[in-house]
Coordinates of C-alpha atoms and ligand atoms in Angstrom, one line a residue:
X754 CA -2.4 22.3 21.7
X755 CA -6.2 21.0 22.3
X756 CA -6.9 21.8 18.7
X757 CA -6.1 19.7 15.6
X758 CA -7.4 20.2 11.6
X759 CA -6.6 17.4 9.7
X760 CA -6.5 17.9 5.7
X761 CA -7.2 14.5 4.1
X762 CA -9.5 11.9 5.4
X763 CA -7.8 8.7 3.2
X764 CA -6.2 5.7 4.6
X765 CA -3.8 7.8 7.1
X766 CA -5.9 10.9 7.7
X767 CA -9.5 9.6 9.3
X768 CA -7.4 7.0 11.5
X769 CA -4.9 10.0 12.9
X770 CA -8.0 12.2 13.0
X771 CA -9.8 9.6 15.0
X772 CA -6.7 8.9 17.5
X773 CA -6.1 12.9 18.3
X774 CA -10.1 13.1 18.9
X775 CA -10.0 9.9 21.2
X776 CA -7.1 11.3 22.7
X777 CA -8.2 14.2 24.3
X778 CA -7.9 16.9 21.2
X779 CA -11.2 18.5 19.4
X780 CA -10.2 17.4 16.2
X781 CA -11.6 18.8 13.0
X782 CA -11.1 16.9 9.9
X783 CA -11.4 17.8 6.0
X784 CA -11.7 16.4 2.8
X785 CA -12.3 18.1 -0.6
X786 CA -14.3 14.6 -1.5
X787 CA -18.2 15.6 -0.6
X788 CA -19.1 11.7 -0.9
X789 CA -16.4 10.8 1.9
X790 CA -17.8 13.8 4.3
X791 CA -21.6 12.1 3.6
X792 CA -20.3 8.7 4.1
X793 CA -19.0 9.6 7.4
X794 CA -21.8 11.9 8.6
X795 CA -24.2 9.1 7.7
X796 CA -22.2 6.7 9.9
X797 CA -20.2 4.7 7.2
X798 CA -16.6 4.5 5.8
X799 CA -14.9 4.6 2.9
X800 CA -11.6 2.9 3.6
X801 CA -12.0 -1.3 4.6
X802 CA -9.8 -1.5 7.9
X803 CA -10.0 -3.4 10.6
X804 CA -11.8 -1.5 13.9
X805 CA -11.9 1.3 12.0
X806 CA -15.5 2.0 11.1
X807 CA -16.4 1.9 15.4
X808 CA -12.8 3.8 15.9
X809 CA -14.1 6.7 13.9
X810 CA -17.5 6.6 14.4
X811 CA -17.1 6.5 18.0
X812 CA -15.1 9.5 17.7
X813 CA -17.4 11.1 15.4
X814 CA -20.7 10.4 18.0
X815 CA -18.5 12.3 20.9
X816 CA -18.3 15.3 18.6
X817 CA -14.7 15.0 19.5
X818 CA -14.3 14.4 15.6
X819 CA -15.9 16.6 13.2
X820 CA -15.1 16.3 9.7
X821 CA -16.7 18.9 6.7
X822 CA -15.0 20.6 3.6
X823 CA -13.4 23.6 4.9
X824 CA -10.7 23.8 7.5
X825 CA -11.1 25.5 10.3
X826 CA -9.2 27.8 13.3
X827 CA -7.1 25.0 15.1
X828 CA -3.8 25.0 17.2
X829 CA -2.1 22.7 14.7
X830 CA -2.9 21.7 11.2
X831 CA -1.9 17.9 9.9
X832 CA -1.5 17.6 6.1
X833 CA -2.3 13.8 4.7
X834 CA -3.0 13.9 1.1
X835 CA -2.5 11.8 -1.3
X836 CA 1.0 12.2 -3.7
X837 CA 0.3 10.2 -6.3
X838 CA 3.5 10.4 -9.5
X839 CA 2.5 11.7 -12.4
X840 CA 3.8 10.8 -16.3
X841 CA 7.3 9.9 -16.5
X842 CA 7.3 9.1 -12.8
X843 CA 7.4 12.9 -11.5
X844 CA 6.6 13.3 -8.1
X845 CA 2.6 15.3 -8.4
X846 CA 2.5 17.5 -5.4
X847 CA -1.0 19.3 -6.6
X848 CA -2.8 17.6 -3.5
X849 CA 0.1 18.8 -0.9
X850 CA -0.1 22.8 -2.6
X851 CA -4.1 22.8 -2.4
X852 CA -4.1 21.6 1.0
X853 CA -1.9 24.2 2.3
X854 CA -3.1 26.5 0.1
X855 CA -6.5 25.8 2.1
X856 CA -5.1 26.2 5.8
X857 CA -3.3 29.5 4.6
X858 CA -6.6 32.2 5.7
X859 CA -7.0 30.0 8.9
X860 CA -3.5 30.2 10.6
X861 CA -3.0 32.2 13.7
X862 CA 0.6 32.5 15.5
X863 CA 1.2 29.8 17.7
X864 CA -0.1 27.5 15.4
X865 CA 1.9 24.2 14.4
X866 CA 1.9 22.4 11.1
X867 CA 2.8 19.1 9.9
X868 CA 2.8 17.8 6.5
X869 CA 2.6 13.6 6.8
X870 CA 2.7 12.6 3.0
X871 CA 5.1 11.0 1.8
X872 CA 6.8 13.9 -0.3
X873 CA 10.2 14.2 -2.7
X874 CA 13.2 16.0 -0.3
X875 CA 13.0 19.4 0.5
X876 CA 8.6 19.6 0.0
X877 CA 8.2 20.6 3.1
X878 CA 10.9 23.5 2.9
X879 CA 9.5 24.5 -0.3
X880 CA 6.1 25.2 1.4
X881 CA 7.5 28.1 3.5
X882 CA 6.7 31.2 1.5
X883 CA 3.1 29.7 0.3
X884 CA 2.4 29.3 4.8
X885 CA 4.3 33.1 4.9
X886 CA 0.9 34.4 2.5
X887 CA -0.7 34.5 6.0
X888 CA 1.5 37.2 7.3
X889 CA 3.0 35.3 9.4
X890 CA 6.5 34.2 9.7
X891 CA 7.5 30.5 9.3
X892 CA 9.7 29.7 12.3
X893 CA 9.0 32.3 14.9
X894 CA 5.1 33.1 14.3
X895 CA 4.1 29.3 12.9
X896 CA 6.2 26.4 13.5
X897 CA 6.6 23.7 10.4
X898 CA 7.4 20.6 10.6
X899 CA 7.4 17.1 8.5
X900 CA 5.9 13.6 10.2
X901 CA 5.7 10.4 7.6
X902 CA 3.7 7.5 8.6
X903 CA 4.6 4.1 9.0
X904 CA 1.4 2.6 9.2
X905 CA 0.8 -0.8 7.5
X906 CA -2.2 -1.1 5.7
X907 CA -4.1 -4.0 7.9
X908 CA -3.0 -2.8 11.2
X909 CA -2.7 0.8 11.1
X910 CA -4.9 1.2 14.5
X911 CA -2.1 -0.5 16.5
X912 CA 0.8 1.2 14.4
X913 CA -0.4 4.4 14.4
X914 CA 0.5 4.2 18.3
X915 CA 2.9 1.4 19.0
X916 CA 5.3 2.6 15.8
X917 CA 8.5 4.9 16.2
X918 CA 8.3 8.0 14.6
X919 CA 9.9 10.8 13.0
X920 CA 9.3 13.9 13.2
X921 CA 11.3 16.1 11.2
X922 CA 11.4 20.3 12.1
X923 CA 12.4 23.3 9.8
X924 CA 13.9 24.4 13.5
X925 CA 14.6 22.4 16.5
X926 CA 11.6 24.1 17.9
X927 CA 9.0 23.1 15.4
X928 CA 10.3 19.7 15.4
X929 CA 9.8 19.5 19.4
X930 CA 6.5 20.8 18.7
X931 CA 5.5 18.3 16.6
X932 CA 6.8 15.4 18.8
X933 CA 4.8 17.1 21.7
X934 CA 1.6 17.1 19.5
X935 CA 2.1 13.4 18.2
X936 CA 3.0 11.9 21.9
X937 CA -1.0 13.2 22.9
X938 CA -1.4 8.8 21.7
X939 CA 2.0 7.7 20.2
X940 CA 3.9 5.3 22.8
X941 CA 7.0 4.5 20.3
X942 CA 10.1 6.5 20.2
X943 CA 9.5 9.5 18.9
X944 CA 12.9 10.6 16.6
X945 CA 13.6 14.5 16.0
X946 CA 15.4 15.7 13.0
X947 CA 15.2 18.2 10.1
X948 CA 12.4 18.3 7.7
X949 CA 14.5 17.0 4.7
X950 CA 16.2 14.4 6.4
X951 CA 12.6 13.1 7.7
X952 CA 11.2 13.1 4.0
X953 CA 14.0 11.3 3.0
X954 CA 13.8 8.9 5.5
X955 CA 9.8 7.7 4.8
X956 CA 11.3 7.3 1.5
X957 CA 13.8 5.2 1.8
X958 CA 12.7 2.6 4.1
X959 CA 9.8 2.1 1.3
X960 CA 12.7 2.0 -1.2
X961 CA 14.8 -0.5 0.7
X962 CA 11.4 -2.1 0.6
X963 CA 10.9 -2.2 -3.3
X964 CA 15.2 -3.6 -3.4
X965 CA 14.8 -6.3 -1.6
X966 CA 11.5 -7.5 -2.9
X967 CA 12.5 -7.4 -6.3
X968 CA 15.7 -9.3 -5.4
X969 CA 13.1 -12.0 -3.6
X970 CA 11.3 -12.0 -7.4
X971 CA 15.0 -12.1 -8.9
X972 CA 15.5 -15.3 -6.8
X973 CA 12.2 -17.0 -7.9
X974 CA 13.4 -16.6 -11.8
X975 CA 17.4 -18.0 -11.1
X976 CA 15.4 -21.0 -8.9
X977 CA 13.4 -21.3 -11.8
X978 CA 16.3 -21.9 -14.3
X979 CA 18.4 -24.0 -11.5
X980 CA 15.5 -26.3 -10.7
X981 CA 15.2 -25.6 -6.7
X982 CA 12.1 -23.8 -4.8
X983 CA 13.2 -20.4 -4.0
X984 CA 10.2 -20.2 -1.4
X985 CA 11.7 -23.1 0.5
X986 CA 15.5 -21.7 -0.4
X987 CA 14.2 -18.1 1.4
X988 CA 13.0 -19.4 4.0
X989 CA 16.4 -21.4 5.0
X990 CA 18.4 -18.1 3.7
X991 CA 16.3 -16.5 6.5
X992 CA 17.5 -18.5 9.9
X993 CA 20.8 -16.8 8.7
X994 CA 21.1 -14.6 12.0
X995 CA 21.6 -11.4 9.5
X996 CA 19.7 -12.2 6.4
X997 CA 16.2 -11.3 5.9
X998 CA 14.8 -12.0 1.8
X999 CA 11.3 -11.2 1.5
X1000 CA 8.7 -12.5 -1.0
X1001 CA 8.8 -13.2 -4.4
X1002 CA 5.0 -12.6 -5.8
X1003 CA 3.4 -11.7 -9.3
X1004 CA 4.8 -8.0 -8.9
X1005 CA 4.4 -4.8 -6.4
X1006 CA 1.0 -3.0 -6.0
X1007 CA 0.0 -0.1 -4.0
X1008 CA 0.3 3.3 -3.6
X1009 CA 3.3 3.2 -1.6
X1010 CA 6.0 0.8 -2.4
X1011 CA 6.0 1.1 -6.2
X1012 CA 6.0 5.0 -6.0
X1013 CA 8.2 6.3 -3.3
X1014 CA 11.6 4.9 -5.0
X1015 CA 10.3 7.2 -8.0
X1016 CA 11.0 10.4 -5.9
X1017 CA 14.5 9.6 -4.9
X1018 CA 14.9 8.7 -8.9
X1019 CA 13.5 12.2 -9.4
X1020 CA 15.7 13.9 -6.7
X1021 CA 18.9 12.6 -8.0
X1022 CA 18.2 10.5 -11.7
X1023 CA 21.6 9.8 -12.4
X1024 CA 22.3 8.1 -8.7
X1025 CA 19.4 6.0 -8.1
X1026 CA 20.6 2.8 -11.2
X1027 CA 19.6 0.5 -8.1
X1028 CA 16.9 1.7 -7.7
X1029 CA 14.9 2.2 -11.5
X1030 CA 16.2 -1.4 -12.0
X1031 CA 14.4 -3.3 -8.9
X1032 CA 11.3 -1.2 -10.2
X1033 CA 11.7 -2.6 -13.6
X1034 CA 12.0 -5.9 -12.0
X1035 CA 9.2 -5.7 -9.8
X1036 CA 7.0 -4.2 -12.7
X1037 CA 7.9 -6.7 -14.9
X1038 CA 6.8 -9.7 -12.9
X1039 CA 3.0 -9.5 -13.9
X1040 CA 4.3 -10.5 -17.8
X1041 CA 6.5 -13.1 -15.8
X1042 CA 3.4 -14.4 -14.0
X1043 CA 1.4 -14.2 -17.3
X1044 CA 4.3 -16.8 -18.6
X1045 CA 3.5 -18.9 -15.8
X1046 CA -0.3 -19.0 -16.7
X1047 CA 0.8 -19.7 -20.5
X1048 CA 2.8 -22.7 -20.1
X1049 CA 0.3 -23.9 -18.0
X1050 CA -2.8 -24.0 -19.7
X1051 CA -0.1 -24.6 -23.3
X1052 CA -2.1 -27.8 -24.3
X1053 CA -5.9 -26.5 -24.0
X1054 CA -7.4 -24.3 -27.0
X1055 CA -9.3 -21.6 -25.3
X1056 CA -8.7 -22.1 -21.5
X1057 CA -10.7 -20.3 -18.7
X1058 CA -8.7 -19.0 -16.2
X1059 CA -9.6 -18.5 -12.8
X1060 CA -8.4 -15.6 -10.5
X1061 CA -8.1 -15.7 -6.8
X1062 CA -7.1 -12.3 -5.3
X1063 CA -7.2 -8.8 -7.0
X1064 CA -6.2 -6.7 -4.1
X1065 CA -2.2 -5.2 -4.2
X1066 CA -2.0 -7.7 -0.7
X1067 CA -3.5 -9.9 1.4
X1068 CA -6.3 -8.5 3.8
X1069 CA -7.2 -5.7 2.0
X1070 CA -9.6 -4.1 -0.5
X1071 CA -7.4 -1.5 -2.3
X1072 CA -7.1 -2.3 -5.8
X1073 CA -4.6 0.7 -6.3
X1074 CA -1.5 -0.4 -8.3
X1075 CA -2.5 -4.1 -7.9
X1076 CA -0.2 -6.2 -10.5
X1077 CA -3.1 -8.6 -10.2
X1078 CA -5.3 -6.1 -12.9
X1079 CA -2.0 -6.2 -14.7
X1080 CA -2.2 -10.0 -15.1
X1081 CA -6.0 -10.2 -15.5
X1082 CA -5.7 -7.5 -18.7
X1083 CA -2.5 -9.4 -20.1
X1084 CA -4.6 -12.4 -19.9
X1085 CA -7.7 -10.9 -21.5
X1086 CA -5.8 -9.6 -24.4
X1087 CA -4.0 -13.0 -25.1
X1088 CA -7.3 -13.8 -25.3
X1089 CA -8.1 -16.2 -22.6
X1090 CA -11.4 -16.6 -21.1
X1091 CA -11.0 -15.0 -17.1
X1092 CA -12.8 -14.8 -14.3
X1093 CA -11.7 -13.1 -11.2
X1094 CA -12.9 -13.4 -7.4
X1095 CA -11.3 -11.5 -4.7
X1096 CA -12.6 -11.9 -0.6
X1097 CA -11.8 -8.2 0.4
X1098 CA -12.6 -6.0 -3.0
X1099 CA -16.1 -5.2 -3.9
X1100 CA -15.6 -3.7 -7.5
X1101 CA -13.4 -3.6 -10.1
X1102 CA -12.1 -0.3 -10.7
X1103 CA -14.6 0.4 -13.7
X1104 CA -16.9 -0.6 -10.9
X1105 CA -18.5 -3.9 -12.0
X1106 CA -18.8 -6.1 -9.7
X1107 CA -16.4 -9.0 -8.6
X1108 CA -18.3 -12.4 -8.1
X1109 CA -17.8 -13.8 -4.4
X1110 CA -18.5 -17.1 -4.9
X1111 CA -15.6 -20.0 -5.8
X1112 CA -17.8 -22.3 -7.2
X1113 CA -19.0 -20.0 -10.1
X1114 CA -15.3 -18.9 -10.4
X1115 CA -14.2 -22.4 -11.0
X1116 CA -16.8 -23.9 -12.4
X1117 CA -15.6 -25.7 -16.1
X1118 CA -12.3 -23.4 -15.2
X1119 CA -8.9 -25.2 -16.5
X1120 CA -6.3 -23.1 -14.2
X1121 CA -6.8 -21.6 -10.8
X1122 CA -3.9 -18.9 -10.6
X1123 CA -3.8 -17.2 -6.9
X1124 CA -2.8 -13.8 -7.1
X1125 CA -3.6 -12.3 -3.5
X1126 CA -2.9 -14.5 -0.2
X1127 CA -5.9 -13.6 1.3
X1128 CA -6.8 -15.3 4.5
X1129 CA -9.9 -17.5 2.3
X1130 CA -7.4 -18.9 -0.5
X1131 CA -4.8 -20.1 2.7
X1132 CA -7.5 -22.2 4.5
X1133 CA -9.0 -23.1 1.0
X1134 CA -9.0 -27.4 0.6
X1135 CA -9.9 -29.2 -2.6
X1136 CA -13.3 -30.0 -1.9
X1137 CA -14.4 -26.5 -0.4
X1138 CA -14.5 -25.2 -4.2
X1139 CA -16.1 -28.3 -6.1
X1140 CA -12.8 -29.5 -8.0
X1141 CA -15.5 -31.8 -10.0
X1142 CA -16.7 -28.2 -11.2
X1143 CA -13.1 -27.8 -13.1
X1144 CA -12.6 -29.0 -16.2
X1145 CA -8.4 -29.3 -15.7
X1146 CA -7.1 -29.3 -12.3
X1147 CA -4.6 -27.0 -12.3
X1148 CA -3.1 -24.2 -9.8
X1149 CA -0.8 -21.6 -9.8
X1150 CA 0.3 -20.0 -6.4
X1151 CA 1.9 -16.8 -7.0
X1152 CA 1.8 -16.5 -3.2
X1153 CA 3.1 -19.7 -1.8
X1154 CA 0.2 -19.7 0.0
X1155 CA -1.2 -23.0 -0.9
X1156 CA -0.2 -26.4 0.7
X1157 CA 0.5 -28.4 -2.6
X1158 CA 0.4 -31.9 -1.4
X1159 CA -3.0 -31.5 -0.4
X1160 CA -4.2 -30.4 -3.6
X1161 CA -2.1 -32.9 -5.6
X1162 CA -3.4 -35.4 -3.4
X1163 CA -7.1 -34.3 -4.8
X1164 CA -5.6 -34.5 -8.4
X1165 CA -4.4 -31.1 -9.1
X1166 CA -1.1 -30.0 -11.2
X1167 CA 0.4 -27.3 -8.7
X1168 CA 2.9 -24.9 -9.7
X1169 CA 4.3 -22.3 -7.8
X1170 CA 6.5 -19.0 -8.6
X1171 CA 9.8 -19.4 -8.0
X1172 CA 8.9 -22.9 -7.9
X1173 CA 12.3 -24.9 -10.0
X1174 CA 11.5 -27.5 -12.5
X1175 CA 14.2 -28.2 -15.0
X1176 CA 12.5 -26.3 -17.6
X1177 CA 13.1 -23.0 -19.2
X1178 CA 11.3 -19.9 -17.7
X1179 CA 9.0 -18.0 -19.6
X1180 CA 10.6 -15.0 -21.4
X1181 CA 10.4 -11.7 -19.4
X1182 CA 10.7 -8.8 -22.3
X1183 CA 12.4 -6.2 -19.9
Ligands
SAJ438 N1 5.2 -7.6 -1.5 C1 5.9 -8.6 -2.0 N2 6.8 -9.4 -1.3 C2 7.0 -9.0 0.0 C3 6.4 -7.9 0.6 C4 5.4 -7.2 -0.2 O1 5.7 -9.0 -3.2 O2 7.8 -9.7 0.6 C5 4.3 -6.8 -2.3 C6 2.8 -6.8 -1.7 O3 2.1 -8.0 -2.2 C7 2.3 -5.5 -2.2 C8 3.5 -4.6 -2.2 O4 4.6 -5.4 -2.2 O5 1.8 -5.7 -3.5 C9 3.5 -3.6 -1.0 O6 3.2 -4.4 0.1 P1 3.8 -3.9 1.6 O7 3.7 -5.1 2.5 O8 5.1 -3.3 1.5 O9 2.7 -3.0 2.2 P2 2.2 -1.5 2.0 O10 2.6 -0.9 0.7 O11 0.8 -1.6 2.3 O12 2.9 -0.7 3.2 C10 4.2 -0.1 3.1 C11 4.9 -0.3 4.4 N3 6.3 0.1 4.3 C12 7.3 -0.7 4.7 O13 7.0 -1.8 5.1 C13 8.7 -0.2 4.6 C14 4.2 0.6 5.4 O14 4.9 0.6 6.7 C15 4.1 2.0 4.9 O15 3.5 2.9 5.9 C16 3.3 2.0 3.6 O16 4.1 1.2 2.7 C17 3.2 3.4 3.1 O17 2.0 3.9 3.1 O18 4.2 4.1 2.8

């Protein structure tokens, strides 16, 4: 297959577009957005990731990478779109049906395609009699398959290569096909299964994800209430040979974590108990946070809180999901005066702008509460954001990102999540 159309240039798209063109395939790559194909054309990028902006551009300079609205003819078709829930947490699939709605007048026998979003069990299955509008027959004429990524925001240049991956067939043979397709720049294992198995496998290692983090939140509430650290308590738990607890922090963002477990709930609602209660946990921890802030700031009439870190995680710009715009709008219509700063995002989502500079953040501020470990707010000392400037010196790190001795040692009040001190935790309305 020298060929490749790739439907969906977001965040998993553009970078496995980019890796099949640098990789000896003439890649071809769509999006229905016009302002992503200008931003492209015109030598930019929409998504913030690191070495991506050259990665694709280089690819796009060697016309090895073209990218426009329409698909083309191609020897395999990838689709990456977005699969966003809708109300009551149903799995919207109106992205996946487009896009292969799209390929349908372009497909030729021989062809291969692969659908990488993450998708409820049995999509792919379910796309057979739209691909069979072609003509063609699903299993002898086309070959279908299902791929998920595993790509971690941050690095998803190296992942995209080094990860193991599944690939997941509606027959042995499309499956092979696939893996043959994907090894053109994978150098992990690459798994074959079925289709359905392979969708439910993306999904639940994001679910076993959501579990454990919301027990890691769980743990910084009991340490709370039994006066201990629980970021110092994790991190012993962890040189247990077999135990791995991950991170409390003020909640889970993205457009991954907090919405894959809601397909599984959807596929099978009255087996997945587990699993709707780590997502009220984990969606409950902005409120727990906003407890945090009130106690904090209890003795001052109209405090000004400052914010460090909007994004959904440290070293990125994606906003998507983020419990820190939970937090900020809880703490807005309690009333409090808040200003926000984040090193990565640009604009809020309404689009106004988000102030770069500490000092204005801090300046006359009574509470610094870090929401996002980004990189800037680990290094950050005392003095490098004019503490004078503050009117109270107080922090709260949600990330336990900060070294408190330094800052107490500069005269601030530090309090952490999941930080113990023999008082009673702010009430968490479930
Ligand atoms: N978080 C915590 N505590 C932790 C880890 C994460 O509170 O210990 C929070 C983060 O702050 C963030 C959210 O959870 O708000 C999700 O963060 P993440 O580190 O899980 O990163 P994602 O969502 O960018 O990437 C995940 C990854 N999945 C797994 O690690 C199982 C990635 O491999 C997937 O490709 C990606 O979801 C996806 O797109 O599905």
């Amino acid at each position: 297959m020298d060929s490749v159309c790739v439907i969906g240039l977001g965040y998993v798209g553009l970078p496995t577009a980019a890796m099949f063109a640098t990789h000896g395939k003439q890649v071809h790559g769509v999006d229905t957005n016009p302002q992503i194909i200008d931003t492209l054309q015109a030598g930019g990028i929409h998504i913030e990731e690191p070495g991506l902006a050259a990665f694709v551009q280089a690819a796009l300079v060697s016309e090895r990478l073209r990218v426009r609205m329409e698909p083309v003819l191609a020897d395999a078709f990838i689709l990456a779109v977005p699969t966003p829930f809708t109300t009551g947490h149903r799995p919207d699939l109106r992205y996946v049906l487009s896009a292969v709605r799209a390929i349908v007048p372009y497909l030729r026998p021989g062809n291969v395609v692969i659908l990488e979003s993450t998708s409820p069990p049995g999509t792919t299955l379910s796309l057979v009699p739209i691909l069979e509008e072609s003509g063609l027959r699903v299993g002898t004429d086309i070959l279908l398959a299902y791929s998920p990524e595993r790509v971690l925001p941050g690095r998803i240049l190296t992942e995209l290569v080094v990860n193991d991956r599944v690939v997941g067939g509606h027959t042995v043979e499309a499956a092979r096909a696939g893996a043959d397709l994907f090894r053109a720049f994978v150098t992990g294992e690459i798994m074959l299964t079925d289709a359905t198995t392979a969708e439910m496998v993306k999904l639940m290692e994001n679910t076993y994800r959501d579990v454990n983090i919301a027990l890691a939140n769980e743990f910084s509430h009991i340490a709370a209430h039994v006066g201990i650290n629980a970021n110092e308590a994790i991190r012993l738990a962890n040189y247990h040979p077999r135990v791995k607890i991950l991170q409390p922090g003020p909640g889970v963002g993205g457009h991954c974590i907090a919405v894959d477990p809601w397909f599984l709930v959807a596929a099978a609602p009255q087996s997945t108990q587990l699993i709707r209660t780590a997502r009220a946990v984990n969606d409950a921890q902005p409120e727990y946070v906003v407890g945090l802030v009130r106690r904090a700031v209890a003795d001052i009439a109209s405090p000004v809180i400052a914010i460090l870190g909007l994004a959904y995680k440290a070293g990125v710009d994606d906003l998507r999901g983020s419990p820190a715009l939970d937090v900020v709008k809880m703490l807005t219509d309690i009333g409090y005066q808040v200003r926000v700063h984040d090193d990565h995002a640009h604009r809020l989502p309404d689009g106004t702008p988000i102030e770069r500079d500490l000092v204005t953040i801090l300046t006359d501020a009574d509470l610094l509460v870090v929401l996002t470990d980004h990189d800037l707010y680990r290094r950050m000392k005392p003095n490098d954001c004019g503490p004078a400037a503050m009117s109270h010196r107080r922090l709260l790190d949600t990330r336990d990102c900060i070294e408190a001795n330094i800052w107490e040692a500069a005269g601030f009040t530090v309090d952490k999540l999941g930080s113990g001190q023999t008082h009673s935790t702010p009430a968490v309305s479930r």
